[in-house]
PDB file of C-alpha atoms in Angstrom:
ATOM      1  CA  MET A   1      68.858  90.573  40.124  1.00 56.00           C
ATOM      2  CA  SER A   2      67.341  88.645  37.406  1.00 57.00           C
ATOM      3  CA  SER A   3      63.106  89.034  36.988  1.00 61.00           C
ATOM      4  CA  ILE A   4      61.206  85.974  37.793  1.00 66.00           C
ATOM      5  CA  ALA A   5      58.121  85.463  35.119  1.00 73.00           C
ATOM      6  CA  LEU A   6      54.694  85.594  37.180  1.00 80.00           C
ATOM      7  CA  ASP A   7      51.531  84.637  35.584  1.00 91.00           C
ATOM      8  CA  THR A   8      49.529  87.411  37.707  1.00 92.00           C
ATOM      9  CA  TYR A   9      45.903  86.530  36.596  1.00 94.00           C
ATOM     10  CA  LYS A  10      46.571  82.169  37.091  1.00 96.00           C
ATOM     11  CA  THR A  11      48.373  83.222  40.332  1.00 95.00           C
ATOM     12  CA  ILE A  12      44.929  85.516  41.447  1.00 96.00           C
ATOM     13  CA  GLN A  13      42.872  82.234  40.173  1.00 97.00           C
ATOM     14  CA  LYS A  14      44.841  79.558  41.804  1.00 97.00           C
ATOM     15  CA  LEU A  15      44.577  81.499  45.109  1.00 97.00           C
ATOM     16  CA  GLN A  16      41.469  81.909  45.016  1.00 97.00           C
ATOM     17  CA  THR A  17      40.795  78.188  44.653  1.00 97.00           C
ATOM     18  CA  LYS A  18      42.807  78.112  48.223  1.00 97.00           C
ATOM     19  CA  GLY A  19      40.265  80.087  50.062  1.00 97.00           C
ATOM     20  CA  PHE A  20      41.911  83.975  49.187  1.00 97.00           C
ATOM     21  CA  SER A  21      39.423  86.687  48.497  1.00 97.00           C
ATOM     22  CA  LEU A  22      39.474  88.560  45.005  1.00 97.00           C
ATOM     23  CA  GLU A  23      41.704  91.463  47.343  1.00 97.00           C
ATOM     24  CA  GLN A  24      43.321  89.031  49.104  1.00 97.00           C
ATOM     25  CA  ALA A  25      44.746  87.470  45.839  1.00 96.00           C
ATOM     26  CA  GLU A  26      45.670  90.310  43.939  1.00 96.00           C
ATOM     27  CA  GLY A  27      47.592  92.033  47.146  1.00 95.00           C
ATOM     28  CA  VAL A  28      49.745  88.837  47.455  1.00 94.00           C
ATOM     29  CA  VAL A  29      50.111  89.743  43.749  1.00 92.00           C
ATOM     30  CA  GLU A  30      51.194  92.498  43.818  1.00 91.00           C
ATOM     31  CA  ALA A  31      53.855  92.069  46.762  1.00 88.00           C
ATOM     32  CA  LEU A  32      55.377  89.347  44.864  1.00 85.00           C
ATOM     33  CA  THR A  33      55.232  91.692  41.112  1.00 85.00           C
ATOM     34  CA  GLU A  34      57.093  94.271  43.551  1.00 81.00           C
ATOM     35  CA  SER A  35      59.450  92.521  45.579  1.00 78.00           C
ATOM     36  CA  GLU A  36      63.229  91.798  44.444  1.00 79.00           C
ATOM     37  CA  LEU A  37      63.183  88.109  44.507  1.00 77.00           C
ATOM     38  CA  VAL A  38      65.710  85.992  43.812  1.00 80.00           C
ATOM     39  CA  THR A  39      66.606  83.395  42.234  1.00 83.00           C
ATOM     40  CA  LYS A  40      68.978  79.804  43.554  1.00 88.00           C
ATOM     41  CA  SER A  41      71.389  80.114  41.005  1.00 90.00           C
ATOM     42  CA  GLU A  42      71.957  83.442  42.115  1.00 88.00           C
ATOM     43  CA  LEU A  43      71.948  82.764  45.984  1.00 92.00           C
ATOM     44  CA  LYS A  44      74.084  79.908  45.587  1.00 94.00           C
ATOM     45  CA  THR A  45      76.434  81.839  43.775  1.00 94.00           C
ATOM     46  CA  GLU A  46      76.239  84.117  46.187  1.00 94.00           C
ATOM     47  CA  LEU A  47      76.815  82.203  49.116  1.00 96.00           C
ATOM     48  CA  ALA A  48      79.623  80.978  47.534  1.00 95.00           C
ATOM     49  CA  GLY A  49      81.506  84.249  47.567  1.00 95.00           C
ATOM     50  CA  LEU A  50      80.697  84.928  50.937  1.00 97.00           C
ATOM     51  CA  ARG A  51      82.217  81.199  52.303  1.00 96.00           C
ATOM     52  CA  THR A  52      85.620  82.345  50.344  1.00 96.00           C
ATOM     53  CA  ASP A  53      85.054  85.259  51.883  1.00 97.00           C
ATOM     54  CA  ILE A  54      85.222  83.698  55.629  1.00 97.00           C
ATOM     55  CA  TYR A  55      87.892  80.780  54.867  1.00 97.00           C
ATOM     56  CA  ARG A  56      90.099  83.751  53.859  1.00 97.00           C
ATOM     57  CA  ALA A  57      89.229  85.641  56.655  1.00 97.00           C
ATOM     58  CA  MET A  58      89.692  82.465  59.045  1.00 97.00           C
ATOM     59  CA  MET A  59      93.268  81.785  57.262  1.00 97.00           C
ATOM     60  CA  VAL A  60      94.336  85.511  58.124  1.00 97.00           C
ATOM     61  CA  GLN A  61      93.247  85.480  61.539  1.00 97.00           C
ATOM     62  CA  THR A  62      95.095  82.084  61.969  1.00 97.00           C
ATOM     63  CA  GLY A  63      98.270  83.891  60.775  1.00 96.00           C
ATOM     64  CA  THR A  64      98.182  86.521  62.616  1.00 97.00           C
ATOM     65  CA  VAL A  65      97.843  84.377  65.908  1.00 96.00           C
ATOM     66  CA  ILE A  66     100.306  81.934  65.334  1.00 97.00           C
ATOM     67  CA  GLY A  67     102.460  84.885  64.369  1.00 95.00           C
ATOM     68  CA  ALA A  68     101.739  86.725  67.512  1.00 95.00           C
ATOM     69  CA  LEU A  69     102.735  82.831  68.983  1.00 95.00           C
ATOM     70  CA  ILE A  70     105.914  82.744  67.478  1.00 95.00           C
ATOM     71  CA  ALA A  71     107.184  86.334  69.070  1.00 94.00           C
ATOM     72  CA  LEU A  72     105.691  85.187  72.192  1.00 94.00           C
ATOM     73  CA  LEU A  73     107.586  82.329  72.474  1.00 94.00           C
ATOM     74  CA  SER A  74     110.785  84.288  70.983  1.00 92.00           C
ATOM     75  CA  LEU A  75     110.501  86.688  74.051  1.00 91.00           C
ATOM     76  CA  PHE A  76     110.748  83.754  76.896  1.00 86.00           C
ATOM     77  CA  LEU A  77     113.163  81.087  74.732  1.00 82.00           C
TER      78      LEU A  77
END
């Protein structure tokens, strides 16, 4: 994962202008800087891979069901 640049000083100031105390603002900034954040690009890439995996699993499942139906029909016909 990539790191996201964050101007901690400006972020603390902005939070204080929104009503956070200095301690609260510092706590929020600390939590953000210690978190493993992901970018939208990374998230989109991961979702595309998951989507591919789901489609592949659905195709295998559909093929298995069709194969089982053909086997069952051949027994009764």
